[in-house]
Short mmCIF file of C-alpha atoms in Angstrom, two decimals:
data_model
loop_
_atom_site.label_atom_id
_atom_site.label_comp_id
_atom_site.label_asym_id
_atom_site.label_seq_id
_atom_site.Cartn_x
_atom_site.Cartn_y
_atom_site.Cartn_z
CA MET I 1 -25.86 2.08 21.22
CA SER I 2 -25.58 -1.48 19.84
CA ASP I 3 -22.72 -2.38 17.02
CA GLU I 4 -25.31 -2.42 14.49
CA SER I 5 -26.20 1.18 15.10
CA ARG I 6 -23.38 2.74 16.05
CA PRO I 7 -21.78 4.79 13.49
CA PHE I 8 -18.28 3.64 11.43
CA ARG I 9 -15.65 6.14 12.91
CA THR I 10 -12.56 6.66 10.51
CA ALA I 11 -9.05 7.64 11.28
CA ALA I 12 -6.26 8.41 9.20
CA VAL I 13 -2.31 7.66 9.86
CA ILE I 14 -0.23 9.85 7.64
CA PRO I 15 3.47 8.11 8.23
CA ALA I 16 5.84 11.58 7.16
CA ALA I 17 9.04 10.42 9.09
CA GLY I 18 11.07 9.80 5.54
CA ARG I 19 13.62 12.05 4.79
CA GLY I 20 12.95 11.83 0.84
CA VAL I 21 16.63 11.87 -0.57
CA ARG I 22 15.25 11.81 -4.07
CA LEU I 23 14.38 14.87 -3.98
CA GLY I 24 17.74 16.13 -2.77
CA PRO I 25 19.32 17.74 0.62
CA GLY I 26 17.17 19.93 2.44
CA ALA I 27 13.99 19.53 4.92
CA PRO I 28 12.42 16.05 5.10
CA LYS I 29 10.37 15.47 2.10
CA ALA I 30 6.91 15.95 3.82
CA LEU I 31 8.07 19.32 4.75
CA ARG I 32 8.89 20.43 1.75
CA ALA I 33 6.30 23.69 0.36
CA LEU I 34 3.85 23.16 -2.30
CA ASN I 35 2.76 26.74 -3.24
CA GLY I 36 4.20 27.93 0.10
CA THR I 37 2.49 25.34 2.26
CA PRO I 38 4.14 22.02 3.36
CA MET I 39 3.38 19.04 1.53
CA LEU I 40 2.27 17.58 4.85
CA VAL I 41 -0.10 20.18 5.69
CA HIS I 42 -1.64 19.42 2.10
CA ALA I 43 -1.86 15.46 2.72
CA VAL I 44 -3.28 16.24 6.20
CA ARG I 45 -6.24 18.57 4.71
CA ALA I 46 -6.86 16.03 2.22
CA MET I 47 -7.50 13.66 4.56
CA ALA I 48 -9.54 15.86 6.75
CA ALA I 49 -11.40 16.85 3.57
CA SER I 50 -13.60 13.79 4.12
CA ARG I 51 -16.27 14.34 6.54
CA SER I 52 -15.93 10.56 7.73
CA VAL I 53 -12.28 11.32 9.16
CA SER I 54 -12.57 12.49 12.60
CA LEU I 55 -8.89 12.24 13.85
CA VAL I 56 -5.90 12.43 11.56
CA VAL I 57 -2.51 10.82 13.43
CA VAL I 58 0.52 12.17 11.91
CA VAL I 59 3.71 9.74 12.52
CA ALA I 60 6.57 12.61 12.40
CA PRO I 61 10.58 12.05 12.03
CA PRO I 62 11.67 10.41 15.67
CA ASP I 63 13.13 14.08 16.99
CA GLY I 64 10.80 16.04 14.98
CA ALA I 65 7.51 15.62 16.72
CA THR I 66 7.62 18.92 18.44
CA GLU I 67 8.62 20.85 14.82
CA VAL I 68 5.43 19.05 12.87
CA LYS I 69 2.85 19.78 16.00
CA ASN I 70 4.26 23.81 15.77
CA LEU I 71 3.77 23.42 12.02
CA LEU I 72 0.34 22.04 12.06
CA ALA I 73 -0.65 24.72 14.62
CA GLU I 74 0.53 27.26 12.19
CA HIS I 75 -1.74 26.32 9.54
CA ALA I 76 -5.72 26.55 8.98
CA LEU I 77 -7.11 22.76 9.52
CA PRO I 78 -10.66 21.51 9.80
CA GLU I 79 -12.18 22.29 13.19
CA ARG I 80 -14.40 19.30 13.06
CA THR I 81 -11.21 16.65 12.87
CA ASP I 82 -8.94 16.11 15.76
CA PHE I 83 -4.99 16.09 15.07
CA LEU I 84 -2.61 13.82 16.79
CA VAL I 85 0.83 13.88 16.11
CA VAL I 86 3.60 10.94 17.85
CA PRO I 87 7.36 9.96 16.88
CA GLY I 88 8.00 7.76 14.00
CA GLY I 89 10.20 5.19 13.86
CA GLU I 90 13.25 3.67 11.49
CA SER I 91 10.88 2.42 8.92
CA ARG I 92 7.74 2.93 7.02
CA GLN I 93 6.04 -0.14 8.92
CA GLU I 94 7.36 0.66 12.04
CA SER I 95 6.21 4.35 11.89
CA VAL I 96 2.76 2.99 10.96
CA LYS I 97 2.53 0.73 13.95
CA LEU I 98 3.45 3.52 16.18
CA GLY I 99 0.70 5.25 14.71
CA LEU I 100 -1.90 2.76 15.18
CA ASP I 101 -0.95 2.39 18.39
CA ALA I 102 -1.69 5.78 19.42
CA LEU I 103 -5.30 5.47 18.30
CA PRO I 104 -8.19 6.15 21.03
CA PRO I 105 -10.56 3.06 21.17
CA GLY I 106 -13.86 3.42 18.99
CA PHE I 107 -12.57 3.35 15.67
CA ASP I 108 -13.66 1.08 12.85
CA VAL I 109 -11.97 2.26 9.71
CA VAL I 110 -8.17 3.25 9.63
CA LEU I 111 -6.67 4.86 6.53
CA VAL I 112 -2.61 5.09 5.72
CA HIS I 113 -1.62 7.89 3.13
CA ASP I 114 1.65 8.72 2.03
CA ALA I 115 2.23 12.41 3.21
CA ALA I 116 4.05 12.58 -0.55
CA ARG I 117 0.73 12.46 -2.17
CA PRO I 118 -0.73 15.71 -1.04
CA LEU I 119 -3.25 16.43 -3.62
CA VAL I 120 -5.50 13.15 -3.64
CA PRO I 121 -9.12 14.34 -4.20
CA VAL I 122 -11.75 13.72 -1.22
CA ASP I 123 -13.69 11.59 -3.81
CA THR I 124 -11.33 9.24 -3.83
CA VAL I 125 -10.46 9.21 -0.08
CA ASP I 126 -14.48 8.86 0.64
CA ALA I 127 -14.81 5.69 -2.13
CA VAL I 128 -11.86 3.84 0.20
CA ILE I 129 -13.89 4.46 3.37
CA GLU I 130 -17.16 3.44 1.41
CA ALA I 131 -15.63 0.08 0.66
CA VAL I 132 -14.37 -0.76 3.92
CA ARG I 133 -17.57 -0.14 5.59
CA ASP I 134 -19.24 -2.32 3.21
CA GLY I 135 -17.16 -5.02 4.26
CA ALA I 136 -13.76 -5.38 2.23
CA PRO I 137 -10.66 -5.62 4.87
CA ALA I 138 -8.57 -4.05 2.76
CA VAL I 139 -9.09 -1.36 -0.05
CA VAL I 140 -6.42 0.46 -2.35
CA PRO I 141 -7.34 3.16 -4.94
CA ALA I 142 -5.62 2.23 -8.31
CA LEU I 143 -4.95 3.28 -11.64
CA PRO I 144 -4.46 1.25 -14.75
CA LEU I 145 -1.38 1.39 -16.37
CA ALA I 146 -0.80 3.50 -19.27
CA ASP I 147 2.67 2.03 -20.17
CA THR I 148 3.64 -1.47 -21.22
CA VAL I 149 5.51 -3.37 -18.36
CA LYS I 150 8.80 -5.71 -18.76
CA GLN I 151 9.82 -8.29 -16.23
CA VAL I 152 13.66 -8.70 -16.13
CA GLU I 153 16.58 -9.99 -14.39
CA PRO I 154 18.37 -7.09 -12.74
CA ARG I 155 22.21 -6.75 -12.89
CA ALA I 156 24.11 -5.12 -10.40
CA ASP I 157 27.22 -4.60 -12.50
CA GLY I 158 25.06 -1.90 -14.54
CA SER I 159 24.81 -3.77 -17.57
CA PRO I 160 21.68 -4.21 -19.67
CA GLU I 161 19.17 -6.24 -18.24
CA PRO I 162 17.40 -8.90 -19.95
CA VAL I 163 13.36 -9.14 -20.42
CA VAL I 164 12.11 -12.50 -18.85
CA ALA I 165 8.45 -11.39 -19.45
CA THR I 166 5.80 -9.47 -20.37
CA PRO I 167 2.95 -9.16 -17.99
CA GLU I 168 -0.63 -8.62 -19.14
CA ARG I 169 -1.16 -5.02 -18.90
CA SER I 170 -4.81 -5.34 -18.51
CA ARG I 171 -4.13 -7.34 -15.10
CA LEU I 172 -2.11 -4.74 -13.76
CA ARG I 173 -2.54 -1.50 -11.71
CA ALA I 174 -0.70 1.55 -9.85
CA VAL I 175 -1.89 1.48 -6.52
CA GLN I 176 -1.74 4.82 -4.73
CA THR I 177 -3.03 6.06 -1.23
CA PRO I 178 -4.94 6.38 1.02
CA GLN I 179 -5.44 2.98 1.76
CA GLY I 180 -8.20 1.86 3.81
CA PHE I 181 -8.62 -0.99 6.61
CA ASP I 182 -10.81 -2.49 8.84
CA HIS I 183 -9.04 -1.62 11.89
CA ALA I 184 -8.67 -4.64 13.79
CA THR I 185 -7.50 -6.68 10.79
CA LEU I 186 -4.76 -3.86 9.92
CA VAL I 187 -3.72 -4.17 13.56
CA ARG I 188 -3.27 -8.07 13.56
CA ALA I 189 -1.40 -7.59 10.44
CA HIS I 190 1.08 -5.38 12.02
CA GLU I 191 1.70 -7.70 14.69
CA SER I 192 2.12 -11.01 12.41
CA VAL I 193 3.73 -9.95 9.20
CA THR I 194 7.17 -8.67 9.13
CA GLU I 195 8.85 -9.51 5.65
CA ASN I 196 7.88 -8.88 2.28
CA VAL I 197 6.43 -6.00 2.96
CA THR I 198 5.81 -3.57 0.44
CA ASP I 199 2.74 -1.55 1.46
CA ASP I 200 0.02 -2.14 4.31
CA ALA I 201 -2.28 -3.94 1.94
CA SER I 202 0.47 -6.30 0.89
CA MET I 203 0.41 -7.39 4.89
CA ILE I 204 -3.39 -7.98 4.48
CA GLU I 205 -2.92 -10.61 1.65
CA GLN I 206 -0.40 -12.69 3.56
CA LEU I 207 -3.12 -13.00 6.21
CA GLY I 208 -4.75 -14.54 3.75
CA LEU I 209 -7.54 -12.04 3.52
CA PRO I 210 -9.00 -10.13 0.31
CA VAL I 211 -7.98 -7.10 -0.95
CA VAL I 212 -9.97 -5.13 -3.35
CA VAL I 213 -9.44 -2.12 -5.66
CA VAL I 214 -11.45 1.29 -6.47
CA PRO I 215 -10.76 3.90 -8.93
CA GLY I 216 -7.78 6.05 -8.06
CA HIS I 217 -7.02 9.32 -9.12
CA GLU I 218 -4.47 11.15 -11.33
CA GLU I 219 -3.74 13.83 -9.28
CA ALA I 220 -3.31 11.50 -6.20
CA PHE I 221 0.66 10.84 -7.57
CA LYS I 222 3.57 10.51 -5.16
CA VAL I 223 6.13 13.36 -5.25
CA THR I 224 8.95 11.85 -5.37
CA ARG I 225 11.35 13.56 -7.50
CA ALA I 226 12.12 17.41 -8.26
CA LEU I 227 9.77 17.49 -11.49
CA ASP I 228 7.14 15.74 -9.18
CA LEU I 229 7.20 19.24 -7.14
CA VAL I 230 6.88 21.19 -10.92
CA LEU I 231 3.65 19.29 -11.43
CA ALA I 232 2.21 19.43 -8.08
CA GLU I 233 2.58 23.00 -8.39
CA ALA I 234 0.93 22.95 -11.59
CA VAL I 235 -2.40 21.12 -10.39
CA LEU I 236 -2.59 23.39 -7.17
CA ALA I 237 -2.40 26.55 -9.58
CA ARG I 238 -5.17 24.77 -11.92
CA ARG I 239 -7.24 24.15 -8.54
CA ARG I 240 -7.20 28.02 -7.68
CA ALA I 241 -8.02 28.98 -11.25
CA ASN I 242 -11.08 26.73 -11.27
CA ASP I 243 -12.12 26.02 -7.80
CA GLY I 244 -10.71 28.88 -5.92
CA PHE I 245 -8.60 26.41 -4.11
#
């Protein structure tokens, strides 16, 4: 089969090795329960809900790969999607790289998704994939900002911080995941970019390649603090009421 006729194949990498200290003591953040189901399972299901995603690689805590494998085995996941669990590294960047290294040949598009964004709708996932298939080397879902943003001069001593600028809000976006990439481009970025990494898309920027934005979704928020868990439970309750989710 020629490259032109061969269908695009998409894999998702979910780094889930962080502990999430802002949620307080207890299990790693990705293993916290939402509606009785670990957040990681919700995130895996969100990626597998896209019919374009044929493989999900979960990057587990370095000493927790067996636990995560058992966890996924205990919950119903789409049969059309394959799942793989690999141990992660000390940083998110290292964990994503280990997830990329575990991908078998033949994947054209790679999604990188935060385990702490368990409720991203499938339409957002599909929009990211479609934009990569249309030729963008990197794609991020994002939302316009509702609040005015101030740039400040940080103060380590806790004193009031002076404002140095007010960026034009219409030009700013709050970035979400999954972020989507041309597979070869993302591999090259992880092999060559090691500094000033805030997310995987920023690595593509440092290669001098374009990153494009597609509309994000308000339900793709990141569960970081205890209040976010309450909001996520409310979203799940509404989905059950409306859609039988």
